[in-house]
Amino acid sequence: MSPRRLIVCASLALLLLALSAIVPQAEGLERYSRKERQRIEQLEAEYRDWLAAVELLITETELEAFLELEKDYQRDAFIEQFWRQRDPYPSTARNEFRSRWERRIEQARLEFGSMEDERALIYMLNGDPAGRLTSNCTAVWPLEIWFYRAMQPNGPGFDMLLLFYQRFGDSNYRIWDPAEGLSTLSKFISPTANPGRVFQEIDSSCADSDEILGAINFLLRQGTMEFNSRMLELRRPRNELDSTEWVATFNAFSTDVPEGTPSFPAELELTFPGRFQTRTVVQAALLVEPGAIGTSDLGGVPTYNFVLTGEVLQDDSLFDNFHYQFNLRQDSLQSEKLPLVFERKLRPGAYQMILKLEDLNSDKVYSELREIEVPYVEGRAPTRPADPETARMLAEANAALDSGDNTLQIVPPTGNLLAGLVRFNTLVSGPDIAEVEFSFDGRPLFTKRTPPYSVELDLGSLPRRRLLTAVAFDSAGNEVARDELVVNSGRHRFEVRLLEPRQGADYSGSLRAVAEVEVPEERRVEKVEFYLNEDLVATLFQPPWEQPILLPSDEEVAYVSAVAYQPDGNSTEDLVFVNAPDYLEEVDVQFVELYIAVTDKQKRPVDGLTEADFRVLEDGVPQTPMRFDRVSNLPIHAGVVVDVSASMEPNMEVAKQAALGFFEEAIGPKDRATLITFNDHPTLAVKLTNEIEDLATGLAGLKAERGTALYDAVVFSLYYFNGVKGQRALVILSDGKDESSRFTFDDTLEYARRAGVAIYAIGLEYKKTDRIDRKRLERLAAETGGQSFFIDSADELAAIYQTIQHELRSRYYLAYQSTNTGDTESFRTIEVEVVPDGLDAKTMSGYYP
């Protein structure tokens, strides 16, 4: 058995031990249907035990998909993906949710003995209550009272009290529902008796009667509807998935072929053209006879369309899986057979490769299971595809394959908000590196011919996004390694860069397209598409993002592009011209997005406007809108920035509640919010999330102390939003002037202009103190398309937050391509005019290209 399979089995075994101690083996699957239990009983013990462990978590869609799997390695892969989908911080090595769930199983075993005890159910889903009282009053059945607070970590997000009782002869506790009546709790009073007798009995007989009667009154006052609504929430997993679309993606990666599916022939050729570090490059060419498949004639352009799914097994465990889509125009065929080329990087050793190639136009399938032995390759291997035409076409692409002996990596400097003089070091290895050339923002800096290969750069006074490139050459001037580092990219930038092909290089028959994708933390890449000119060549659904591309023989100038997608449809693109003449210039066209708030004379948001009602001018020149939408349909990314300096102490509790109200009102399933605090330095209290309980937890822990660094907090917050696309807003609450920031107001204003984030500034206790710098807060808000508020009391905060969230939901989205194609970096002003007269349009004052 492989080490990986042993780890999976060991993890399942731990869950088995925990569950077996909670309930007898026949129990633990009671919430599944009878038909589902029958299917579960046919599984091996480790998978039955896993389903018992996740019974409270797994959805119907997930359960059905798991029960349909036929192979153990597929089940192992499903289990890993199941936990990965619930991981709140996928960028870390540890799955915090899975660890917490397994700890709770063990604790439930110790505390409650049975998962059929409703205390275990509530504990598993909501964690420890904030308060817990056990009563053994002789007048009533044994009772437990649990209390959850709205702000407690991992709790339900609202104040809730629960009353559990244990009837005679039943070892399990159950939740008391007020609809059952008070007599349910009593040992001696009949159901037909006056409920007042139960109150009297408890009051006269129970030492803790105040607590018990208080709990009963709390539940009775809630009413049936509210009680049932809150119980539904308490029984819902805290990390309940918004969607189970991942199951469809997982199923799409299956190599199983339904019985009776028609087939077509193909030849599979495997070669090993080089290595990458410790792995060997496995290059596969599937050769397909055009006459054996169908074509699409959509739009009068005949094309061949395939989907390739593959799995690589080692020691009966899944080592690698992959998913490609190929679209080939019929007029691009250069040989008698269609070569569908893909690559994987595998360690030397023995594998099974399972392939399923689907022809989308004939519904036929080619499938094969091939035993392969991956050799260790010394540098570039001499192996070539047996088909001479395929070998000829791929020769140039394979020549660009680096052996991995020479490596170059730029070491990211420590810290955030990099500015001023910063030294960048590199890690270099390999026998061929003779010199390293550095470029900064596309402009050559200098070449170093002796180690250490490092450079010191002046990043300016503000933490702007910059690009550093290092390229290593051998003694003959050939490139042998390269690396790029985006400085001050932020945590949320979504970007794809083509490392190959290179701008200005010449290619004749083929090239190797290599893309690097920068994805926001806690997000993932769904797929990467490679295009040659406007034709989609291949779609890759997992890294490495590399694809050999055959070039047309009748065109010299071409361009290759890579488009990366996230599961929500958000995309990013990069494009490189190949074989371009020197006189071909690229024009940088700026795409500008505006979020516009329109109000009437009473400052009320105006609905119902159309694109024709807006006129946009950039530096006085009219611009043509390309997109227009209502913001109520678009997600919001909001940051609440709270001053926690010592002067905020009297208002801190009110400020917490008002901020929580804003989060609850403004943040829906598609929105995200973050909490940032500051005193003499800014702190990220809660990352971008739509989990209200996480935001509430961050607010609960605030303490007012020390001084005020307002401008640093603004720059820090805007930097954190770097890379976040769509509607973004900062809501800043402070009661004082800046005292200790390293950034000046002018620095902060320029940075805010570059960021494109609307700032809503709230000055607290404006008339009671001279600490508020009203003019500067007003300017920050006006320049970024936000608004400023100045209030005397923290009691007004809730209304201000309500006004802000209403405005964010009432804005208009308008985007245009700037007609200014100049290469200057000066500030470009924006004016928005709206008709009819009497309406006021508010957006950012301009931008830096």
Coordinates of C-alpha atoms in Angstrom, one line a residue, residues 5 16 50 62 81 95 123 172 200 222 329 340 395 412 421 516 535 572 584 693 716 761 795 826:
R5 CA -3.1 5.5 1.0
L16 CA -13.6 5.0 13.4
W50 CA -16.3 7.9 7.3
E62 CA -22.4 14.6 -2.2
Q81 CA -11.9 16.9 -1.9
N95 CA -7.4 22.0 7.4
Y123 CA -22.3 20.6 20.2
N172 CA -30.4 10.5 25.8
Q200 CA -45.3 26.6 41.2
Q222 CA -39.8 33.6 21.4
R329 CA -10.1 23.7 -36.9
L340 CA -3.6 15.8 -29.5
A395 CA 10.8 19.6 -32.2
P412 CA 10.5 37.8 -1.9
L421 CA 15.2 51.1 -0.8
E516 CA 1.8 31.3 -14.3
D535 CA -8.6 29.9 -31.9
T572 CA -7.9 37.4 -16.3
L584 CA 4.6 46.5 -34.5
E693 CA -19.7 34.9 13.0
F716 CA -2.7 49.5 4.9
A761 CA -15.2 58.5 6.5
D795 CA -25.6 56.3 19.1
S826 CA 0.0 61.5 -14.9

